[in-house]
Coordinates of C-alpha atoms in Angstrom, one line a residue:
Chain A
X1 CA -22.5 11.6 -145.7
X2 CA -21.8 15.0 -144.0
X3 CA -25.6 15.4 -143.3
X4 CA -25.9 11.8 -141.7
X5 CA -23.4 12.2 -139.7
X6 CA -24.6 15.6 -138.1
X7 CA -27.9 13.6 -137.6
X8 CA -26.3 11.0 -135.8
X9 CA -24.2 13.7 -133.6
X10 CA -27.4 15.4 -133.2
X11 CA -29.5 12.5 -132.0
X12 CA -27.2 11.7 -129.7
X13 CA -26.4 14.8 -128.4
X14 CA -30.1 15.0 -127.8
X15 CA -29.6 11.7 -125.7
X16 CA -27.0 13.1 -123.9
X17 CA -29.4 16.1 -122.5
X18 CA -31.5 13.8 -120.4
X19 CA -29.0 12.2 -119.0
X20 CA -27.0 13.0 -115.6
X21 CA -29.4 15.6 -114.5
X22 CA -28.6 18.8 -113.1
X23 CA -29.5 19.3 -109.0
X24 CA -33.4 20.5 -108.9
X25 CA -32.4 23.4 -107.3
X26 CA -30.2 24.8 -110.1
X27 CA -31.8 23.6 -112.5
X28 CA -35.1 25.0 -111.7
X29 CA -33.5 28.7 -111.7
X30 CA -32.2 28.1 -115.3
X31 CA -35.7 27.3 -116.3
X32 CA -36.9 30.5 -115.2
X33 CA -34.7 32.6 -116.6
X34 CA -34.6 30.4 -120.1
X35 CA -38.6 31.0 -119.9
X36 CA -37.8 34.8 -119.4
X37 CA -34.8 35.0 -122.0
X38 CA -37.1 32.7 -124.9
X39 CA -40.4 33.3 -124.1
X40 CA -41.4 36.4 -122.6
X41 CA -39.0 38.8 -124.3
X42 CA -40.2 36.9 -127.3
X43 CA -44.1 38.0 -126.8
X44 CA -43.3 42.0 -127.8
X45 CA -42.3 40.7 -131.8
X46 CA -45.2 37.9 -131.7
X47 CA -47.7 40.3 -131.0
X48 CA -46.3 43.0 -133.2
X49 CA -46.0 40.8 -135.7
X50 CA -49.5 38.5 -135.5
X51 CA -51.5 41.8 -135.2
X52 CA -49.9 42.6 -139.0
X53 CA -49.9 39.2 -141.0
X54 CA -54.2 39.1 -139.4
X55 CA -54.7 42.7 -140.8
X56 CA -53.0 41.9 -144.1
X57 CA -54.6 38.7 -144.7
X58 CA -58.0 40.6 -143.6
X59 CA -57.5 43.4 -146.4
X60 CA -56.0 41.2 -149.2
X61 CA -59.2 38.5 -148.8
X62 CA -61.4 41.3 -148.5
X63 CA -60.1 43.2 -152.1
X64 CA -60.4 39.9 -153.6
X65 CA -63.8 38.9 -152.8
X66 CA -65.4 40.5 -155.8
X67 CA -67.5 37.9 -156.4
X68 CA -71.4 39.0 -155.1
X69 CA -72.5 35.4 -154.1
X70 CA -69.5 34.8 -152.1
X71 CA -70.6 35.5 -148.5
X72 CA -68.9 38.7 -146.8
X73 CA -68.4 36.5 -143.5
X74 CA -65.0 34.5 -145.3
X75 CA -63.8 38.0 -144.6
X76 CA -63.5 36.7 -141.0
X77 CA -63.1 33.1 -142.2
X78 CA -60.6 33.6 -144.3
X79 CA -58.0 34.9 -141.4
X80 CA -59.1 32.6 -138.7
X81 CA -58.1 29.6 -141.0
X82 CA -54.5 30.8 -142.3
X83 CA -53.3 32.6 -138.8
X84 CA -54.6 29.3 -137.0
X85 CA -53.6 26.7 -139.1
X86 CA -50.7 27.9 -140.3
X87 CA -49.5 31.8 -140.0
X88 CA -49.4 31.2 -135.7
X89 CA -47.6 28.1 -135.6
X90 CA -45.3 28.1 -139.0
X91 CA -44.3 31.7 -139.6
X92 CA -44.3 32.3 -136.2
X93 CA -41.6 29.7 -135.3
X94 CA -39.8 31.1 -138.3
X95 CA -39.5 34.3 -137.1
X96 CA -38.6 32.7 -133.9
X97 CA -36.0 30.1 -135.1
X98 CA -34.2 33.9 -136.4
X99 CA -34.8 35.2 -132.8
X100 CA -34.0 32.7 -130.0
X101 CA -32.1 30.4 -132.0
X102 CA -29.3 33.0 -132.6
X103 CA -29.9 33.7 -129.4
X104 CA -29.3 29.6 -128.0
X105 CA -26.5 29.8 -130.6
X106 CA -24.7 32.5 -130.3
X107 CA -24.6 32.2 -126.2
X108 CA -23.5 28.6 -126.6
X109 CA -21.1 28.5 -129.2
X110 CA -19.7 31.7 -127.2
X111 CA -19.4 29.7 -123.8
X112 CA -17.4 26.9 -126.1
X113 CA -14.9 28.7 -128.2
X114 CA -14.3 30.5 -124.6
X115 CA -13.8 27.0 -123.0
X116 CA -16.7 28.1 -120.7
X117 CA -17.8 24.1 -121.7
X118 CA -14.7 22.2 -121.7
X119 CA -15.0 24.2 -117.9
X120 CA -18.5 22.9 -116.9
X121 CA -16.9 19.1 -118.1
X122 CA -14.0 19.2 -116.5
X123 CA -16.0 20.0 -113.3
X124 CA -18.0 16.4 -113.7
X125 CA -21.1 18.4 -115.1
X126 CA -23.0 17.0 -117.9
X127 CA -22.7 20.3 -120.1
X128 CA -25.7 19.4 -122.3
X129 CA -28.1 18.8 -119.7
X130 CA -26.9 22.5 -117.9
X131 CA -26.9 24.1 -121.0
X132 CA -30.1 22.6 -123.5
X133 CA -32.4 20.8 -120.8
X134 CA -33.4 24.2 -119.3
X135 CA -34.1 25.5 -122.9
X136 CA -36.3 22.1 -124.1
X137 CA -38.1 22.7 -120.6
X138 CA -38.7 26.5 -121.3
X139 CA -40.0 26.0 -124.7
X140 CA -42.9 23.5 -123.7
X141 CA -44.6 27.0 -123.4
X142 CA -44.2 28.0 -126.5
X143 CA -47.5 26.9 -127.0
X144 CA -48.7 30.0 -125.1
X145 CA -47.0 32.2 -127.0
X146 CA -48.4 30.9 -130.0
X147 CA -51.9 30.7 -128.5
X148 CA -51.2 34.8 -128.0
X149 CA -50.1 34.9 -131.8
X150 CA -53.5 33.2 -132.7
X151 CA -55.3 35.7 -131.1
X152 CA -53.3 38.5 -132.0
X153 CA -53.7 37.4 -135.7
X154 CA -57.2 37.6 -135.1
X155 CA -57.5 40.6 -133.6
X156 CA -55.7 42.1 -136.2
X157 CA -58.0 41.1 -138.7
X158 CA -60.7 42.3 -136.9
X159 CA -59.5 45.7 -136.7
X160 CA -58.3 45.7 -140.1
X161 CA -61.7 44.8 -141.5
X162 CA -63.6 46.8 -139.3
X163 CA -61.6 49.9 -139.0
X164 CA -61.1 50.0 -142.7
X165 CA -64.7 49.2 -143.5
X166 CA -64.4 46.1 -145.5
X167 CA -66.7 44.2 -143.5
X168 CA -68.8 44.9 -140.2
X169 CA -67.9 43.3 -136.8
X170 CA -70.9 41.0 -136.7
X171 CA -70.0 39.5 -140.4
X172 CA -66.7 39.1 -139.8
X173 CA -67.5 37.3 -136.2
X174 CA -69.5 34.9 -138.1
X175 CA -67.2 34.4 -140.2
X176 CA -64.8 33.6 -137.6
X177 CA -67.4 31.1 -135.9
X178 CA -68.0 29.4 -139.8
X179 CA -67.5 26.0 -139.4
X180 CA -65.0 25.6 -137.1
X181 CA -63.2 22.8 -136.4
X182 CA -61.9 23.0 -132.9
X183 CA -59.1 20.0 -133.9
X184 CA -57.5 22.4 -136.2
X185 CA -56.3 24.2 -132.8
X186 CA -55.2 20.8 -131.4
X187 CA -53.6 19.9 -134.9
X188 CA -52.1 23.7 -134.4
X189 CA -50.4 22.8 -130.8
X190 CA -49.2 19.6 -132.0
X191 CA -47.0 20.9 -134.5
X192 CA -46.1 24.1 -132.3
X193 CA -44.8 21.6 -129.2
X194 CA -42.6 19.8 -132.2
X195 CA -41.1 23.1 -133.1
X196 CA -40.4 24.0 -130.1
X197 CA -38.5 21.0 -129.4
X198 CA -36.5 21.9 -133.0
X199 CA -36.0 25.8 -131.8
X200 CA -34.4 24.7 -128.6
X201 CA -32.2 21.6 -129.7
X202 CA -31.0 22.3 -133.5
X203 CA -29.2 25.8 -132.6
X204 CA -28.1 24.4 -129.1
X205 CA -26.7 21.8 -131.6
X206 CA -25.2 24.2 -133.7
X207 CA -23.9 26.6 -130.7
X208 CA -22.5 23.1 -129.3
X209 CA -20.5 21.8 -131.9
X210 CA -18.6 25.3 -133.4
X211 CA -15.1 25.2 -134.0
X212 CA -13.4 28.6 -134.1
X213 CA -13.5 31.9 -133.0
X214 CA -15.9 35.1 -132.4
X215 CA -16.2 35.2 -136.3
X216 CA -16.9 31.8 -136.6
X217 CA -19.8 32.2 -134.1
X218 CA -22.1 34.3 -136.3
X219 CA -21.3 32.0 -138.8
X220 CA -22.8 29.4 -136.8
X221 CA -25.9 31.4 -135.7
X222 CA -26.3 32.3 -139.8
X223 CA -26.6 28.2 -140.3
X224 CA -28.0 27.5 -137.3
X225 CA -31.0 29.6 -138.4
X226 CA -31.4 28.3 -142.2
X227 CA -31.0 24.8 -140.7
X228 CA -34.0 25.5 -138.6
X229 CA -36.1 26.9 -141.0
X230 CA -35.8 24.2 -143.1
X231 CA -36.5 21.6 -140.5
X232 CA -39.5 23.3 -139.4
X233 CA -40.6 23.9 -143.0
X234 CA -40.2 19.8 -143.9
X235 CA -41.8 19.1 -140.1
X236 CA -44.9 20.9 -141.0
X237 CA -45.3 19.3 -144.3
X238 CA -45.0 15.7 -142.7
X239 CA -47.3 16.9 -139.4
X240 CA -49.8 18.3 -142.0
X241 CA -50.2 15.5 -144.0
X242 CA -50.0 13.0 -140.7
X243 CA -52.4 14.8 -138.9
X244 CA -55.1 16.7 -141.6
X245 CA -54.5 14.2 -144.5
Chain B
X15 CA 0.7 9.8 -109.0
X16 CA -0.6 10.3 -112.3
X17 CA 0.9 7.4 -114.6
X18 CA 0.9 8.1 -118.8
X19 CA 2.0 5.2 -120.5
X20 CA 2.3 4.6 -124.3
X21 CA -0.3 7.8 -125.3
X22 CA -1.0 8.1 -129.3
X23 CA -3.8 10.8 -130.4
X24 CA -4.2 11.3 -134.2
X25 CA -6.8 13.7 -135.9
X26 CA -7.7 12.3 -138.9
X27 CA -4.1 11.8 -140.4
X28 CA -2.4 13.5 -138.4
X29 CA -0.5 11.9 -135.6
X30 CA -0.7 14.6 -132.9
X31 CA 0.6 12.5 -129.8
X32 CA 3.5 9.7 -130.5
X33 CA 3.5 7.4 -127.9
X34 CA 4.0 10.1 -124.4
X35 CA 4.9 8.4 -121.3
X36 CA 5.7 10.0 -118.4
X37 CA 4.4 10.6 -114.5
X38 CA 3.3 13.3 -112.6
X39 CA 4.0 13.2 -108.6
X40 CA 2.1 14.5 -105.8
X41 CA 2.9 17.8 -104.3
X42 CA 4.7 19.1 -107.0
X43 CA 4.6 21.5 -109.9
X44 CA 5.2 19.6 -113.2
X45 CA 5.8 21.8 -116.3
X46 CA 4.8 20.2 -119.8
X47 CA 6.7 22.3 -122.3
X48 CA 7.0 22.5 -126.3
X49 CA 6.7 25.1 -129.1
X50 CA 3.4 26.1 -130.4
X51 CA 2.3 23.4 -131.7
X52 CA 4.1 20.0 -130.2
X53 CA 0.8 18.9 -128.6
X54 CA 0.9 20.6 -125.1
X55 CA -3.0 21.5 -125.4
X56 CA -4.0 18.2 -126.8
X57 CA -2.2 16.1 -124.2
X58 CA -3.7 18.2 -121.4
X59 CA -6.7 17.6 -122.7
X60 CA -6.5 13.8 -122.9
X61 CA -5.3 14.0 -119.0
X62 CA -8.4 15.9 -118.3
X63 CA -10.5 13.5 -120.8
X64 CA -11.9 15.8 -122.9
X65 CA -10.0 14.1 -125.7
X66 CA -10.1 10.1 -125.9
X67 CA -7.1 8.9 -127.0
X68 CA -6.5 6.3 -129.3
X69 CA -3.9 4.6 -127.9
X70 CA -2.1 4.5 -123.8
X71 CA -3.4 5.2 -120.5
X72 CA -3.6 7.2 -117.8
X73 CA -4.1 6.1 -114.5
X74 CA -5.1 8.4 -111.6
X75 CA -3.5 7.0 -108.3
X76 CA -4.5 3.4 -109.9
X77 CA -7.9 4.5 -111.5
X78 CA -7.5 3.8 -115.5
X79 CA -9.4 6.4 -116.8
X80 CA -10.5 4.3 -119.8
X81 CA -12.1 1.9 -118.2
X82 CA -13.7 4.0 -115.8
X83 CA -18.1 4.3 -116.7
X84 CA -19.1 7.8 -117.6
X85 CA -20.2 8.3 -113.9
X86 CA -16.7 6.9 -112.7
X87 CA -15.5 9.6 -114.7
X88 CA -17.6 12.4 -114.1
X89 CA -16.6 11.7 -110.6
X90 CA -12.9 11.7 -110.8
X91 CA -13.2 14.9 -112.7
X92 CA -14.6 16.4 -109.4
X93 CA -11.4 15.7 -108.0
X94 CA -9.7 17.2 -110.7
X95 CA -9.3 21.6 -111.0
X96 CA -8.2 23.3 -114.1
X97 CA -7.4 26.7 -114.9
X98 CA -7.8 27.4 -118.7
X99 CA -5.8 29.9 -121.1
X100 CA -8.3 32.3 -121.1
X101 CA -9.5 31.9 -117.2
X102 CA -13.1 30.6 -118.8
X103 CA -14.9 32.4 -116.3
X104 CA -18.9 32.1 -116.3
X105 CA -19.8 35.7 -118.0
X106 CA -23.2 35.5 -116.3
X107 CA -21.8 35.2 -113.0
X108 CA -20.3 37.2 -110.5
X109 CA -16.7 36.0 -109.3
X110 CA -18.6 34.5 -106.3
X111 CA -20.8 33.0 -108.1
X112 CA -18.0 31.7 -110.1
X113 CA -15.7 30.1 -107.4
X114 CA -19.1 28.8 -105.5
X115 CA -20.7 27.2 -108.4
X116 CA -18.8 23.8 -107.9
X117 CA -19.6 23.9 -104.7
X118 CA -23.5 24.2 -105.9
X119 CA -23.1 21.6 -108.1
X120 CA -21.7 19.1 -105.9
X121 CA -22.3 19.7 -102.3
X122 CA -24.7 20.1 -99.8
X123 CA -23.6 22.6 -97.9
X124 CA -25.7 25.4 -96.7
X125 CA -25.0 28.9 -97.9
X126 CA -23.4 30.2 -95.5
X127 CA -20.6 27.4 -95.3
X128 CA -20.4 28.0 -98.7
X129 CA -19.9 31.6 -99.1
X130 CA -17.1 31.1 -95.8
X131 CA -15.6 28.5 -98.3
X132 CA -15.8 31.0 -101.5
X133 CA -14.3 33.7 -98.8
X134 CA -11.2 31.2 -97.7
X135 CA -9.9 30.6 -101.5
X136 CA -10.7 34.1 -102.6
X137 CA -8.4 35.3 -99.5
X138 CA -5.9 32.5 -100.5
X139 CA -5.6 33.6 -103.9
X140 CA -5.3 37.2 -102.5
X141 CA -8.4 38.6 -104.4
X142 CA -10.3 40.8 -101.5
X143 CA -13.7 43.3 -102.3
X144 CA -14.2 41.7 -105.7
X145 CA -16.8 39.0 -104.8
X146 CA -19.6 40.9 -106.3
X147 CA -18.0 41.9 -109.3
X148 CA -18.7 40.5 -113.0
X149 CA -15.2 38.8 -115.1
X150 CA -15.6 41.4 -117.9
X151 CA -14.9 43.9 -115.0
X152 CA -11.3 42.2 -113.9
X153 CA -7.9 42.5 -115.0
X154 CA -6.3 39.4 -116.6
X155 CA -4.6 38.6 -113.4
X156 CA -7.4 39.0 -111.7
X157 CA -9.4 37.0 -113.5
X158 CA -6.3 34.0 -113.5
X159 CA -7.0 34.2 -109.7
X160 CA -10.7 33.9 -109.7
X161 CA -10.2 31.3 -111.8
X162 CA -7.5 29.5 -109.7
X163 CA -10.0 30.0 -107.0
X164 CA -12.5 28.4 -108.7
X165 CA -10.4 25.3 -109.4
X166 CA -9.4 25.1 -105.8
X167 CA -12.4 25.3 -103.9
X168 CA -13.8 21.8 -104.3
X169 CA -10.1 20.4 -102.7
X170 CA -9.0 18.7 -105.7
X171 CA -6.7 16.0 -105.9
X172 CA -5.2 17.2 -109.0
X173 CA -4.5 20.9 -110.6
X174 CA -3.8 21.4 -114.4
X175 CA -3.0 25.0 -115.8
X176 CA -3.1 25.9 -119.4
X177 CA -0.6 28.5 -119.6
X178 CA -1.8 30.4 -116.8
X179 CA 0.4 33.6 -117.7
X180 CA -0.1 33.9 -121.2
X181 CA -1.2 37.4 -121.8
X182 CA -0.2 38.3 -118.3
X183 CA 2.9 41.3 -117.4
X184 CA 6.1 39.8 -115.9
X185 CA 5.5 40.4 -112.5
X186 CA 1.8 39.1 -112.4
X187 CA 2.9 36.1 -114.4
X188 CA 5.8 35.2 -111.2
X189 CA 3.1 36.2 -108.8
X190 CA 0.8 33.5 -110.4
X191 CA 3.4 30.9 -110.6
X192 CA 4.6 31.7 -107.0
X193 CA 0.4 31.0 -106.0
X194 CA -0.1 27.5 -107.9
X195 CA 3.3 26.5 -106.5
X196 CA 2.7 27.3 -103.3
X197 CA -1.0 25.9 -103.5
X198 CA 0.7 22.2 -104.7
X199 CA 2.8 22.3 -101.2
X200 CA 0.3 23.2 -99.0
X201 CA -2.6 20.5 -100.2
X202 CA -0.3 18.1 -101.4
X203 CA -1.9 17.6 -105.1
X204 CA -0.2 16.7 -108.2
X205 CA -0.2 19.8 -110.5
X206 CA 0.5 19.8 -114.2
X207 CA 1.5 22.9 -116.0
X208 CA 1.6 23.6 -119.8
X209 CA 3.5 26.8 -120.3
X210 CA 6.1 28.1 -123.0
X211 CA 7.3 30.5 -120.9
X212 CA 10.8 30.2 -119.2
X213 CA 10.2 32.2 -116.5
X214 CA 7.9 29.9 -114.8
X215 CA 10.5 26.9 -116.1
X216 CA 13.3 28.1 -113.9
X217 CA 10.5 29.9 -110.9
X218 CA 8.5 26.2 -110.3
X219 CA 9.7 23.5 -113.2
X220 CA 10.1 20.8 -110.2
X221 CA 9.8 18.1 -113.1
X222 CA 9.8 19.2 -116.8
X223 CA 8.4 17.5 -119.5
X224 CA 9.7 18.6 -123.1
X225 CA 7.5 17.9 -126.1
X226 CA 8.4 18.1 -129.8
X227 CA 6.2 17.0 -132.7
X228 CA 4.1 14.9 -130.4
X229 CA 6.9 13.3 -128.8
X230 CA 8.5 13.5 -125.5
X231 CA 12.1 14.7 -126.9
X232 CA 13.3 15.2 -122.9
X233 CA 12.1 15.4 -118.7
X234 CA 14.3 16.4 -116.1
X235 CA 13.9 19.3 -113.2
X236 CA 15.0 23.2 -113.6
X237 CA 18.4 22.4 -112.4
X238 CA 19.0 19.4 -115.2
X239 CA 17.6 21.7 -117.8
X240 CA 21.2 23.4 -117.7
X241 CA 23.3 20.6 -118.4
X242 CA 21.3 18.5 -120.8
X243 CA 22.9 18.4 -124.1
X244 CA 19.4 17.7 -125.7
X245 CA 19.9 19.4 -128.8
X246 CA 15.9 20.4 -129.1
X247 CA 15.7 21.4 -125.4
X248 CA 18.6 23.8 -125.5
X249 CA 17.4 25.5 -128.7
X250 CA 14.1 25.8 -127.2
X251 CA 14.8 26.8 -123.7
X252 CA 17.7 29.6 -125.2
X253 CA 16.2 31.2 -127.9
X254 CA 15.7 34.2 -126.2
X255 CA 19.0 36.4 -125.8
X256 CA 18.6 36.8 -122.0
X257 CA 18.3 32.9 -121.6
X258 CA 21.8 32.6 -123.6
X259 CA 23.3 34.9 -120.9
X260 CA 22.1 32.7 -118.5
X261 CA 23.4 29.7 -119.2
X262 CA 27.1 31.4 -120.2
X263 CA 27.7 32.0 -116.7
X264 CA 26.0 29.1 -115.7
X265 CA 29.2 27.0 -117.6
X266 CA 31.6 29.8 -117.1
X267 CA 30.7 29.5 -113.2
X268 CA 30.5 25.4 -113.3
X269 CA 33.9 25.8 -115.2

């Protein structure tokens, strides 16, 4: 019962944030410094750690190809599928539900148990749209970022196979060219845009709604983050089997 | 004149307001008191309709708030200014940025009639050389200021204070009180005060409103507040030592 009812508040407090827009103006400065605060100080970790999860994947496919008819190149193959499909997209918006959701929660839940809200609503200013439109708005370039962890994954592997000497450059570049399937990357964008939308709207939800104090706002940025997770975790398991099965 | 007739809020169980009526006139500084407790907080907040009640009205010089559409509301809020407990000040913003944002929000003013407006109430509220400073950088009566500023900026119609001088030193708590009175006078708005403290009671209580459990156990001005025999309003308003002094030569002067 608890659960349905904090899917009803959260649909329509999802409502509620296109409605009674903020002035253009103002709202267009809280888009770029949402796009700042979740995106680009974002890119530092998604690089760091793409470049890692490609290299690891590289060396762990590569010690386990012991088999002399399978072809070196799924050294390269190997990578390209899991960071594309789902190490970019998936773990990425993991690591980022940890990241910029606290983030989105913590800031929001602050401005409420500080009345900072109640202030904006008194004023006659639709709080939701001020506070979670500019968010929702930032993170429809999420998609960028996770283009960058593709490549980054990528990359990683390359250097990992290549530097280490599991494989050379031009096998693991065929590999990486082995029957691709430029839809996975579409399929891969699809389900980044709807995690996006979950990374921006379930913490603001959680930020939103807090009762309490300063304690009671880490608490909220704990369950705001498992809440995520497990939305974007169920998400890609219904996108995958919508859009690949 | 703000007109609250027949208000009931419960949470769940619990009845938290029991039926308040009362009214708040223009131009003068109305005081709702009550322990800790009695539903201060949760009636201002249903005259600022951030809590629906379940029960009762309120009507805003003859605007019924409930029937109002959400944009009738969000409207009348504009014409309404509060200044919360804790100031609630934008962190991200400077104080100018703070007083002007209403003024950003719901103008079209250019910015340099806006920053001459931001100027005007900052000088009124007697806050000079801190426009460019961040709230974390301000004294609580400082920030009280900024924040009355901020609620006065957009001329509202009506001013409500959530004990604007809790946490504040004597002398800053008068000089606040002295401010929001004087502000009522001189634009002629209805303001509504919740406070426990007795000091501003007897400084500004034009009309007192006394709530107990939910209930409004008494009204009257400052001067009644002496010679009611309301059991609950007496044990309230003299609990303190100094208060008991007060009102002995208060009767031993009457007698």
């Amino acid at each position: 019962m608890t659960y349905l009812s904090a899917i009803g508040s959260y649909s329509i407090m999802v409502k509620e944030v296109f409605k009674k827009p903020t002035k253009w103006p103002i709202m267009k400065s809280l888009i770029l410094k949402e796009i700042d605060e979740l995106i680009f100080n974002s890119l530092g970790i998604i690089v760091f750690i793409s470049l890692f999860i490609g290299g690891v994947v590289t060396i762990q496919t590569a010690l386990n190809l012991e088999n002399p008819l399978i072809p070196v190149s799924l050294i390269g193959f190997a990578p390209r599928q899991s960071v594309i499909l789902e190490f970019a997209p998936t773990f990425t918006s993991i690591i980022m539900a940890g990241k910029v959701g606290s983030y989105i929660t913590s800031s929001i839940g602050t401005m409420r148990v500080t009345e900072q809200i109640d202030a904006l609503e008194v004023m006659g200013v639709n709080s939701l749209n001020y506070l979670v439109f500019p968010k929702i708005i930032a993170m429809l370039l999420y998609p960028f970022a996770v283009a960058i962890a593709m490549y980054m994954g990528i990359l990683g592997g390359w250097m990992a196979g290549v530097w280490g000497n599991f494989t050379s450059s031009a096998d693991f570049i065929e590999g990486l060219q082995l029957d691709f399937d430029p839809y996975h990357i579409t399929y891969s964008f699809i389900k980044t845009l709807v995690f996006a939308f979950v990374i921006a709207t379930v913490p603001s939800y959680h930020g939103y709604f807090m009762k309490g104090g300063a304690l009671d706002v880490g608490k909220a940025s704990t369950t705001s983050f498992v809440w995520t997770s497990v939305v974007i975790i169920i998400l890609n398991f219904i996108l995958t089997q919508l859009l690949l099965g | 004149m703000i007109t609250v007739t027949n208000l009931h809020k419960w949470f769940g169980e619990d009845h938290i307001l029991k039926g308040i009526s009362t009214t708040f006139e223009k131009g003068k500084t109305s005081l709702v008191i009550g322990q800790s407790g009695s539903g201060k907080t949760v009636f201002m907040k249903c005259l600022l309709g951030l809590i629906t009640p379940e029960e009762g009205t309120i009507d805003y010089d003859g605007k019924i708030y409930s029937e109002l559409s959400s944009d009738q509301k969000r409207n009348l809020r504009q014409e309404m200014g509060m200044v919360f407990q804790g100031s609630a000040l934008f962190d991200s913003m400077t104080v100018e940025g703070n007083v002007m944002f209403p003024l950003n929000m719901f103008t079209q003013q250019s910015n340099s009639e806006k920053e001459d407006r931001v100027n005007f109430v900052l000088n009124r509220v007697n806050l000079i050389d801190a426009n460019h400073k961040y709230p974390a950088e301000l004294s609580g009566g400082m920030q009280k200021r900024v924040a009355i500023a901020r609620a006065i900026v957009m001329n509202p119609k009506y001013l409500f204070c959530d004990e604007p001088n809790s946490g504040l030193d004597p002398n800053t708590a008068i000089i606040i009180d002295n401010l929001i009175q004087e502000i009522t006078q001189e634009y002629d708005i209805i303001t509504v005060i919740n406070s426990h403290d007795m000091n501003s009671v007897m400084e500004i209580g034009e009309k007192i409103v006394f709530l107990q459990n939910g209930s409004k156990a008494w009204e009257g001005t400052k001067e009644d507040i002496f010679k009611t025999d309301n059991e609950a309003v007496t044990r309230f308003v003299y609990s303190s030592e100094l208060f008991k002094k007060v009102r002995q030569m208060y009767v031993e002067e009457r007698t």
